[in-house]
Amino acid sequence: WRTAHRQALRGEILSAEEDRFERTDGRVDWVRWSLHPWYQANGAVGGLVIFTEVITWQKEQEIALRRLSTVLHQMTDPLVLIDSDNRLVVANDAAAGWIGRTRHQIVGARAEDLVPAPPWPTVRHLLDRCRAGERMDGLQAELPDPSGSTMVPMLGTFSLVSNPEADGGDVAVVAKDLTGVKRSQAALFSLTERF
């Protein structure tokens, strides 16, 4: 601050969009600030106009959003958020991999263009039921893999997510590949039978 103060008194305009400020009790505040010199009639700097704004809440929200984004994209289970027009507004990397495209290719796309034709009417019905207020956990179905050559057992959850910007809300869909679970169950059943 002393350095900035001296520079501003020499006529410089200084600012920072976010400046970390650690308090004596250990708390951290984030501040947006600017220093502007004001001039006397003779052209000499007469003093400074200082503007500061505490932006701690906004910065904390930004950090939390980055953390959530990291968690979302590191999940191994596919997750998508579908808006009231049945467009994908969020998709993690696992969902993109399952669909066989990049995240940027599927976000904004209509769900019916991404879900194979046979299961789409069922998926649309589940989306409608969820938007009507019904939470659906533990839905099991076999879906074709991205190549369409193998049917994969999946466990799905449909949850309504409140969205004040949209009618009907968004639906979060999380799917889990049950192939490993089914193999383990079959092996356990086989061992039990042999025993």
Coordinates of N, CA and C in Angstrom, one line a residue:
W1 N 0.8 -1.2 0.0 CA 0.0 0.0 0.0 C 0.9 1.3 0.0
R2 N 2.0 1.2 0.7 CA 2.9 2.4 0.8 C 3.4 2.7 -0.6
T3 N 3.8 1.6 -1.3 CA 4.4 1.8 -2.7 C 3.3 2.3 -3.6
A4 N 2.1 1.7 -3.5 CA 1.0 2.2 -4.4 C 0.7 3.6 -4.1
H5 N 0.7 4.0 -2.8 CA 0.4 5.4 -2.4 C 1.4 6.3 -3.0
R6 N 2.7 6.0 -2.9 CA 3.7 6.8 -3.5 C 3.6 7.0 -5.0
Q7 N 3.3 5.9 -5.7 CA 3.1 5.9 -7.1 C 1.9 6.8 -7.5
A8 N 0.8 6.7 -6.8 CA -0.3 7.4 -7.1 C -0.1 8.9 -6.8
L9 N 0.7 9.2 -5.8 CA 1.0 10.6 -5.6 C 1.9 11.2 -6.6
R10 N 2.6 10.3 -7.4 CA 3.4 10.8 -8.6 C 2.5 10.9 -9.8
G11 N 1.2 10.6 -9.7 CA 0.3 10.8 -10.8 C -0.2 9.5 -11.5
E12 N 0.2 8.4 -11.0 CA -0.2 7.1 -11.6 C -1.6 6.7 -11.1
I13 N -2.4 6.1 -11.9 CA -3.7 5.5 -11.5 C -3.4 4.0 -11.4
L14 N -3.7 3.5 -10.2 CA -3.5 2.1 -9.9 C -4.7 1.4 -9.5
S15 N -4.8 0.1 -9.7 CA -6.0 -0.7 -9.3 C -5.7 -2.1 -9.3
A16 N -6.5 -2.9 -8.6 CA -6.4 -4.3 -8.5 C -7.8 -4.9 -8.5
E17 N -8.1 -5.9 -9.3 CA -9.5 -6.5 -9.3 C -9.7 -7.4 -8.1
E18 N -8.6 -8.0 -7.6 CA -8.7 -8.8 -6.4 C -7.4 -8.9 -5.7
D19 N -7.4 -8.5 -4.5 CA -6.2 -8.4 -3.7 C -6.4 -9.1 -2.4
R20 N -5.6 -10.1 -2.1 CA -5.7 -10.9 -0.9 C -5.2 -10.1 0.3
F21 N -6.0 -10.1 1.3 CA -5.7 -9.3 2.5 C -5.9 -10.2 3.7
E22 N -4.7 -10.6 4.3 CA -4.8 -11.5 5.5 C -4.9 -10.6 6.7
R23 N -5.9 -10.9 7.5 CA -6.1 -10.1 8.8 C -5.3 -10.7 9.9
T24 N -5.1 -10.0 11.0 CA -4.3 -10.4 12.1 C -4.8 -11.7 12.8
D25 N -6.2 -11.9 12.7 CA -6.8 -13.1 13.3 C -6.8 -14.3 12.4
G26 N -6.1 -14.2 11.2 CA -6.0 -15.3 10.3 C -7.1 -15.3 9.2
R27 N -8.1 -14.5 9.4 CA -9.1 -14.5 8.3 C -8.5 -13.8 7.1
V28 N -9.1 -14.2 5.9 CA -8.6 -13.6 4.7 C -9.8 -12.9 4.0
D29 N -9.6 -11.7 3.6 CA -10.5 -10.9 2.9 C -10.0 -10.7 1.5
W30 N -10.8 -10.5 0.5 CA -10.4 -10.2 -0.8 C -11.0 -8.8 -1.1
V31 N -10.2 -7.9 -1.7 CA -10.6 -6.5 -1.9 C -10.3 -6.1 -3.3
R32 N -11.2 -5.4 -3.9 CA -11.0 -4.7 -5.2 C -10.8 -3.2 -4.9
W33 N -9.7 -2.6 -5.5 CA -9.4 -1.3 -5.1 C -8.8 -0.5 -6.3
S34 N -8.9 0.8 -6.2 CA -8.2 1.7 -7.1 C -7.8 3.0 -6.4
L35 N -6.7 3.6 -6.9 CA -6.2 4.8 -6.4 C -6.1 5.8 -7.6
H36 N -6.7 7.0 -7.4 CA -6.7 8.0 -8.5 C -6.2 9.3 -7.9
P37 N -5.2 9.9 -8.5 CA -4.7 11.2 -8.0 C -5.7 12.3 -8.4
W38 N -5.9 13.3 -7.5 CA -6.6 14.5 -7.9 C -5.6 15.6 -8.0
Y39 N -6.0 16.6 -8.8 CA -5.0 17.7 -9.1 C -5.5 19.0 -8.6
Q40 N -4.5 19.8 -8.2 CA -4.8 21.2 -7.8 C -4.8 22.1 -9.0
A41 N -5.2 23.3 -8.9 CA -5.3 24.2 -10.0 C -4.0 24.4 -10.7
N42 N -2.9 24.3 -10.0 CA -1.5 24.5 -10.6 C -1.0 23.2 -11.3
G43 N -1.8 22.1 -11.3 CA -1.4 20.9 -11.9 C -0.7 19.9 -11.0
A44 N -0.4 20.3 -9.8 CA 0.3 19.4 -8.9 C -0.8 18.4 -8.2
V45 N -0.3 17.2 -7.9 CA -1.2 16.3 -7.3 C -1.5 16.8 -5.9
G46 N -2.8 16.9 -5.6 CA -3.3 17.4 -4.3 C -3.6 16.4 -3.3
G47 N -3.8 15.1 -3.8 CA -4.2 14.0 -2.9 C -4.7 12.9 -3.7
L48 N -5.3 11.9 -3.1 CA -5.8 10.7 -3.7 C -7.2 10.4 -3.4
V49 N -7.9 9.9 -4.4 CA -9.2 9.3 -4.2 C -9.0 7.8 -4.2
I50 N -9.5 7.2 -3.1 CA -9.3 5.8 -2.9 C -10.7 5.1 -2.9
F51 N -10.8 4.1 -3.8 CA -12.0 3.3 -3.8 C -11.6 1.9 -3.4
T52 N -12.4 1.3 -2.4 CA -12.2 -0.1 -2.1 C -13.5 -0.8 -2.0
E53 N -13.5 -2.0 -2.3 CA -14.8 -2.9 -2.2 C -14.3 -4.2 -1.7
V54 N -14.9 -4.7 -0.6 CA -14.6 -6.1 -0.1 C -15.4 -7.1 -1.0
I55 N -14.7 -8.0 -1.7 CA -15.3 -8.9 -2.6 C -15.1 -10.4 -2.1
T56 N -15.0 -10.5 -0.8 CA -14.7 -11.8 -0.2 C -15.7 -12.8 -0.5
W57 N -17.0 -12.5 -0.4 CA -18.1 -13.4 -0.7 C -18.0 -13.9 -2.1
Q58 N -17.8 -13.0 -3.1 CA -17.7 -13.4 -4.5 C -16.6 -14.3 -4.8
K59 N -15.4 -14.0 -4.1 CA -14.2 -14.8 -4.3 C -14.4 -16.1 -3.7
E60 N -15.0 -16.2 -2.6 CA -15.3 -17.5 -2.0 C -16.2 -18.4 -2.8
Q61 N -17.2 -17.7 -3.4 CA -18.1 -18.4 -4.3 C -17.4 -18.9 -5.6
E62 N -16.5 -18.1 -6.1 CA -15.7 -18.5 -7.3 C -14.8 -19.7 -7.0
I63 N -14.2 -19.7 -5.8 CA -13.3 -20.8 -5.4 C -14.2 -22.1 -5.2
A64 N -15.3 -21.9 -4.6 CA -16.2 -23.1 -4.4 C -16.7 -23.7 -5.7
L65 N -17.0 -22.8 -6.6 CA -17.4 -23.2 -8.0 C -16.3 -24.0 -8.7
R66 N -15.1 -23.5 -8.6 CA -13.9 -24.2 -9.2 C -13.8 -25.6 -8.5
R67 N -13.9 -25.7 -7.2 CA -13.8 -27.0 -6.5 C -14.9 -27.9 -7.0
L68 N -16.1 -27.5 -7.1 CA -17.2 -28.3 -7.5 C -17.0 -28.8 -9.0
S69 N -16.5 -27.9 -9.8 CA -16.2 -28.2 -11.2 C -15.2 -29.3 -11.2
T70 N -14.2 -29.2 -10.4 CA -13.1 -30.3 -10.4 C -13.7 -31.6 -9.9
V71 N -14.5 -31.6 -8.9 CA -15.2 -32.8 -8.4 C -16.1 -33.4 -9.5
L72 N -16.9 -32.6 -10.2 CA -17.8 -33.0 -11.2 C -17.0 -33.7 -12.3
H73 N -15.9 -33.1 -12.8 CA -15.3 -33.7 -13.9 C -14.3 -34.9 -13.6
Q74 N -14.0 -35.1 -12.3 CA -13.2 -36.2 -11.9 C -14.1 -37.4 -11.5
M75 N -15.4 -37.2 -11.4 CA -16.3 -38.3 -11.1 C -16.2 -39.4 -12.2
T76 N -16.2 -40.6 -11.8 CA -16.2 -41.7 -12.7 C -17.6 -42.1 -13.2
D77 N -18.6 -41.7 -12.5 CA -20.0 -42.0 -13.0 C -20.5 -40.8 -13.8
P78 N -21.1 -41.2 -14.9 CA -21.7 -40.1 -15.8 C -22.8 -39.3 -15.1
L79 N -22.7 -38.0 -15.3 CA -23.7 -37.0 -14.7 C -24.0 -36.0 -15.7
V80 N -25.3 -35.7 -15.9 CA -25.7 -34.7 -16.8 C -26.8 -33.9 -16.1
L81 N -27.0 -32.6 -16.5 CA -28.1 -31.8 -16.0 C -28.9 -31.4 -17.3
I82 N -30.1 -31.7 -17.3 CA -31.0 -31.5 -18.4 C -32.0 -30.5 -18.1
D83 N -32.1 -29.4 -19.0 CA -33.1 -28.3 -18.7 C -34.5 -28.7 -19.1
S84 N -35.4 -27.8 -19.0 CA -36.8 -28.0 -19.3 C -37.1 -28.2 -20.8
D85 N -36.2 -27.8 -21.6 CA -36.3 -28.1 -23.1 C -35.5 -29.4 -23.5
N86 N -35.1 -30.2 -22.5 CA -34.4 -31.4 -22.7 C -33.1 -31.2 -23.4
R87 N -32.4 -30.1 -23.0 CA -31.1 -29.8 -23.5 C -30.1 -30.1 -22.4
L88 N -28.9 -30.6 -22.7 CA -27.9 -30.8 -21.7 C -27.2 -29.5 -21.4
V89 N -27.3 -29.0 -20.1 CA -26.7 -27.8 -19.8 C -25.4 -28.0 -19.0
V90 N -25.2 -29.2 -18.5 CA -24.0 -29.6 -17.8 C -23.8 -31.1 -18.1
A91 N -22.5 -31.4 -18.3 CA -22.1 -32.8 -18.5 C -20.7 -33.0 -18.0
N92 N -20.5 -34.1 -17.3 CA -19.1 -34.3 -16.9 C -18.4 -35.1 -17.9
D93 N -17.0 -35.3 -17.7 CA -16.2 -36.0 -18.7 C -16.7 -37.5 -18.8
A94 N -17.1 -38.1 -17.7 CA -17.6 -39.5 -17.8 C -18.8 -39.6 -18.7
A95 N -19.7 -38.7 -18.6 CA -20.9 -38.7 -19.4 C -20.5 -38.5 -20.9
A96 N -19.6 -37.6 -21.2 CA -19.2 -37.4 -22.5 C -18.5 -38.6 -23.1
G97 N -17.7 -39.3 -22.3 CA -17.0 -40.5 -22.7 C -18.0 -41.6 -23.0
W98 N -19.1 -41.7 -22.1 CA -20.1 -42.7 -22.3 C -20.8 -42.5 -23.7
I99 N -21.1 -41.2 -24.0 CA -21.8 -40.9 -25.2 C -20.9 -41.0 -26.4
G100 N -19.6 -40.9 -26.2 CA -18.7 -41.1 -27.3 C -18.3 -39.8 -28.0
R101 N -18.5 -38.6 -27.2 CA -18.2 -37.3 -27.8 C -17.5 -36.5 -26.7
T102 N -17.1 -35.3 -27.0 CA -16.5 -34.4 -26.0 C -17.6 -33.7 -25.3
R103 N -17.2 -33.2 -24.1 CA -18.2 -32.4 -23.3 C -18.7 -31.2 -24.1
H104 N -17.8 -30.6 -24.9 CA -18.3 -29.4 -25.6 C -19.2 -29.7 -26.8
Q105 N -19.2 -31.0 -27.2 CA -20.1 -31.4 -28.3 C -21.5 -31.8 -27.7
I106 N -21.5 -32.2 -26.5 CA -22.9 -32.6 -26.0 C -23.6 -31.5 -25.1
V107 N -22.8 -30.6 -24.5 CA -23.5 -29.5 -23.8 C -24.2 -28.6 -24.8
G108 N -25.5 -28.4 -24.6 CA -26.3 -27.7 -25.5 C -27.1 -28.5 -26.5
A109 N -26.7 -29.8 -26.6 CA -27.4 -30.7 -27.5 C -28.7 -31.2 -26.8
R110 N -29.7 -31.6 -27.7 CA -30.9 -32.1 -27.1 C -30.7 -33.6 -26.7
A111 N -31.3 -33.9 -25.6 CA -31.1 -35.3 -25.0 C -31.5 -36.4 -26.0
E112 N -32.6 -36.1 -26.7 CA -33.1 -37.2 -27.6 C -32.1 -37.4 -28.8
D113 N -31.3 -36.4 -29.1 CA -30.3 -36.6 -30.1 C -29.1 -37.4 -29.6
L114 N -29.0 -37.6 -28.3 CA -27.8 -38.3 -27.7 C -28.2 -39.7 -27.2
V115 N -29.4 -39.8 -26.8 CA -29.9 -41.1 -26.3 C -30.4 -42.0 -27.4
P116 N -29.9 -43.2 -27.5 CA -30.4 -44.1 -28.6 C -31.9 -44.2 -28.7
A117 N -32.4 -44.4 -29.9 CA -33.9 -44.3 -30.1 C -34.7 -45.2 -29.2
P118 N -34.3 -46.5 -29.1 CA -35.2 -47.4 -28.3 C -35.5 -46.9 -26.9
P119 N -34.4 -46.5 -26.1 CA -34.8 -46.1 -24.7 C -35.2 -44.6 -24.6
W120 N -35.2 -43.8 -25.6 CA -35.5 -42.4 -25.4 C -36.9 -42.1 -24.9
P121 N -38.0 -42.8 -25.4 CA -39.3 -42.5 -24.8 C -39.4 -42.8 -23.3
T122 N -38.7 -43.9 -22.9 CA -38.6 -44.2 -21.4 C -37.9 -43.1 -20.7
V123 N -36.8 -42.6 -21.2 CA -36.0 -41.6 -20.5 C -36.8 -40.3 -20.5
R124 N -37.5 -39.9 -21.6 CA -38.4 -38.7 -21.6 C -39.5 -38.8 -20.5
H125 N -40.1 -40.0 -20.4 CA -41.1 -40.2 -19.4 C -40.6 -40.1 -18.0
L126 N -39.4 -40.6 -17.7 CA -38.7 -40.4 -16.4 C -38.4 -38.9 -16.1
L127 N -38.0 -38.2 -17.1 CA -37.7 -36.8 -17.0 C -39.0 -36.0 -16.6
D128 N -40.1 -36.4 -17.3 CA -41.4 -35.7 -17.0 C -41.9 -36.1 -15.6
R129 N -41.7 -37.3 -15.2 CA -42.1 -37.7 -13.8 C -41.3 -37.0 -12.8
C130 N -40.0 -36.8 -13.1 CA -39.1 -36.1 -12.1 C -39.5 -34.6 -12.0
R131 N -39.8 -34.0 -13.2 CA -40.2 -32.6 -13.2 C -41.6 -32.4 -12.5
A132 N -42.3 -33.5 -12.4 CA -43.6 -33.4 -11.7 C -43.4 -33.6 -10.2
G133 N -42.2 -33.8 -9.7 CA -41.9 -33.8 -8.3 C -41.5 -35.2 -7.8
E134 N -41.3 -36.2 -8.6 CA -41.0 -37.5 -8.2 C -39.5 -37.7 -8.3
R135 N -38.8 -38.1 -7.1 CA -37.4 -38.4 -7.2 C -37.3 -39.9 -7.4
M136 N -36.4 -40.3 -8.4 CA -36.3 -41.7 -8.7 C -34.9 -42.1 -8.5
D137 N -34.7 -43.1 -7.5 CA -33.4 -43.6 -7.2 C -33.4 -45.1 -7.6
G138 N -32.3 -45.6 -7.9 CA -32.2 -47.1 -8.0 C -32.8 -47.6 -9.3
L139 N -33.0 -46.8 -10.3 CA -33.6 -47.3 -11.6 C -32.5 -48.2 -12.3
Q140 N -32.9 -49.4 -12.6 CA -31.9 -50.3 -13.3 C -32.4 -50.5 -14.8
A141 N -31.5 -50.4 -15.7 CA -31.8 -50.7 -17.1 C -30.5 -51.1 -17.8
E142 N -30.7 -51.8 -18.9 CA -29.6 -52.1 -19.8 C -29.6 -51.1 -20.9
L143 N -28.4 -50.5 -21.1 CA -28.3 -49.5 -22.2 C -27.1 -49.9 -23.1
P144 N -27.3 -49.6 -24.4 CA -26.1 -49.9 -25.3 C -24.9 -49.0 -25.0
D145 N -23.7 -49.6 -25.1 CA -22.5 -48.8 -24.9 C -22.3 -47.9 -26.0
P146 N -21.4 -47.0 -26.0 CA -21.2 -46.0 -27.1 C -21.1 -46.6 -28.5
S147 N -20.5 -47.8 -28.6 CA -20.4 -48.4 -29.9 C -21.7 -49.0 -30.3
G148 N -22.6 -49.2 -29.4 CA -23.9 -49.9 -29.7 C -23.9 -51.4 -29.8
S149 N -22.7 -52.0 -29.5 CA -22.6 -53.4 -29.7 C -22.8 -54.2 -28.4
T150 N -22.7 -53.6 -27.3 CA -22.9 -54.3 -26.0 C -23.9 -53.6 -25.1
M151 N -24.8 -54.4 -24.5 CA -25.7 -53.9 -23.5 C -25.0 -53.9 -22.2
V152 N -25.1 -52.7 -21.5 CA -24.5 -52.5 -20.2 C -25.5 -52.3 -19.1
P153 N -25.4 -53.0 -18.0 CA -26.4 -52.8 -16.9 C -26.0 -51.5 -16.2
M154 N -27.0 -50.6 -16.0 CA -26.8 -49.3 -15.4 C -27.8 -49.1 -14.3
L155 N -27.4 -48.3 -13.3 CA -28.2 -47.9 -12.2 C -28.3 -46.3 -12.3
G156 N -29.5 -45.8 -12.3 CA -29.7 -44.4 -12.6 C -30.5 -43.7 -11.5
T157 N -30.2 -42.4 -11.3 CA -30.9 -41.6 -10.4 C -31.3 -40.3 -11.1
F158 N -32.6 -39.9 -11.0 CA -33.1 -38.7 -11.6 C -33.6 -37.8 -10.4
S159 N -33.0 -36.6 -10.3 CA -33.3 -35.6 -9.3 C -33.7 -34.3 -9.8
L160 N -34.7 -33.7 -9.3 CA -35.1 -32.3 -9.8 C -34.2 -31.3 -9.1
V161 N -33.7 -30.4 -9.9 CA -32.8 -29.3 -9.3 C -33.5 -28.0 -9.6
S162 N -33.8 -27.3 -8.5 CA -34.5 -26.0 -8.7 C -33.7 -25.0 -9.5
N163 N -34.3 -24.4 -10.5 CA -33.7 -23.4 -11.3 C -34.6 -22.3 -11.5
P164 N -34.4 -21.1 -10.8 CA -35.3 -20.0 -10.9 C -35.3 -19.3 -12.3
E165 N -34.4 -19.7 -13.2 CA -34.4 -19.1 -14.5 C -35.1 -19.9 -15.5
A166 N -35.7 -21.1 -15.1 CA -36.4 -22.0 -16.1 C -37.7 -22.5 -15.5
D167 N -38.6 -22.7 -16.4 CA -39.9 -23.3 -16.0 C -39.7 -24.8 -15.9
G168 N -40.2 -25.4 -14.8 CA -40.1 -26.9 -14.7 C -38.9 -27.4 -14.1
G169 N -37.8 -26.6 -14.0 CA -36.6 -27.0 -13.3 C -35.7 -27.9 -14.2
D170 N -34.5 -28.1 -13.7 CA -33.6 -29.0 -14.4 C -33.6 -30.4 -13.7
V171 N -33.2 -31.4 -14.4 CA -33.1 -32.7 -13.9 C -31.6 -33.2 -13.9
A172 N -31.1 -33.6 -12.8 CA -29.8 -34.2 -12.7 C -29.9 -35.7 -12.9
V173 N -29.2 -36.2 -13.8 CA -29.2 -37.7 -14.0 C -27.8 -38.2 -13.8
V174 N -27.7 -39.1 -12.8 CA -26.5 -39.8 -12.5 C -26.6 -41.3 -12.9
A175 N -25.7 -41.8 -13.6 CA -25.7 -43.3 -13.9 C -24.5 -44.0 -13.4
K176 N -24.6 -45.2 -13.1 CA -23.5 -46.0 -12.6 C -23.5 -47.3 -13.4
D177 N -22.3 -47.6 -14.0 CA -22.1 -48.9 -14.7 C -22.1 -50.0 -13.7
L178 N -23.0 -51.0 -13.8 CA -23.1 -52.1 -12.8 C -22.4 -53.3 -13.3
T179 N -21.6 -53.3 -14.4 CA -21.0 -54.4 -14.9 C -20.1 -55.2 -13.9
G180 N -19.3 -54.4 -13.2 CA -18.4 -55.0 -12.1 C -19.2 -55.6 -11.0
V181 N -20.3 -54.9 -10.6 CA -21.2 -55.5 -9.5 C -21.8 -56.8 -10.0
K182 N -22.3 -56.8 -11.2 CA -23.0 -58.0 -11.7 C -22.0 -59.2 -11.8
R183 N -20.8 -58.9 -12.2 CA -19.8 -59.9 -12.3 C -19.5 -60.5 -10.9
S184 N -19.4 -59.6 -9.9 CA -19.1 -60.0 -8.5 C -20.3 -60.8 -8.0
Q185 N -21.5 -60.4 -8.3 CA -22.7 -61.2 -7.8 C -22.7 -62.5 -8.4
A186 N -22.4 -62.6 -9.7 CA -22.4 -63.9 -10.4 C -21.3 -64.8 -9.9
A187 N -20.1 -64.3 -9.6 CA -19.0 -65.1 -9.0 C -19.4 -65.6 -7.6
L188 N -20.0 -64.7 -6.8 CA -20.5 -65.1 -5.5 C -21.6 -66.2 -5.5
F189 N -22.5 -66.0 -6.5 CA -23.6 -67.0 -6.6 C -22.9 -68.4 -7.0
S190 N -22.0 -68.3 -7.9 CA -21.3 -69.6 -8.4 C -20.6 -70.2 -7.2
L191 N -19.9 -69.5 -6.4 CA -19.2 -70.0 -5.3 C -20.1 -70.6 -4.2
T192 N -21.3 -69.9 -4.0 CA -22.3 -70.3 -3.1 C -22.9 -71.7 -3.6
E193 N -23.2 -71.8 -4.9 CA -23.7 -73.0 -5.4 C -22.7 -74.1 -5.2
R194 N -21.4 -73.9 -5.5 CA -20.4 -74.9 -5.4 C -20.3 -75.4 -3.9
F195 N -20.3 -74.4 -3.0 CA -20.2 -74.7 -1.6 C -21.4 -75.6 -1.1

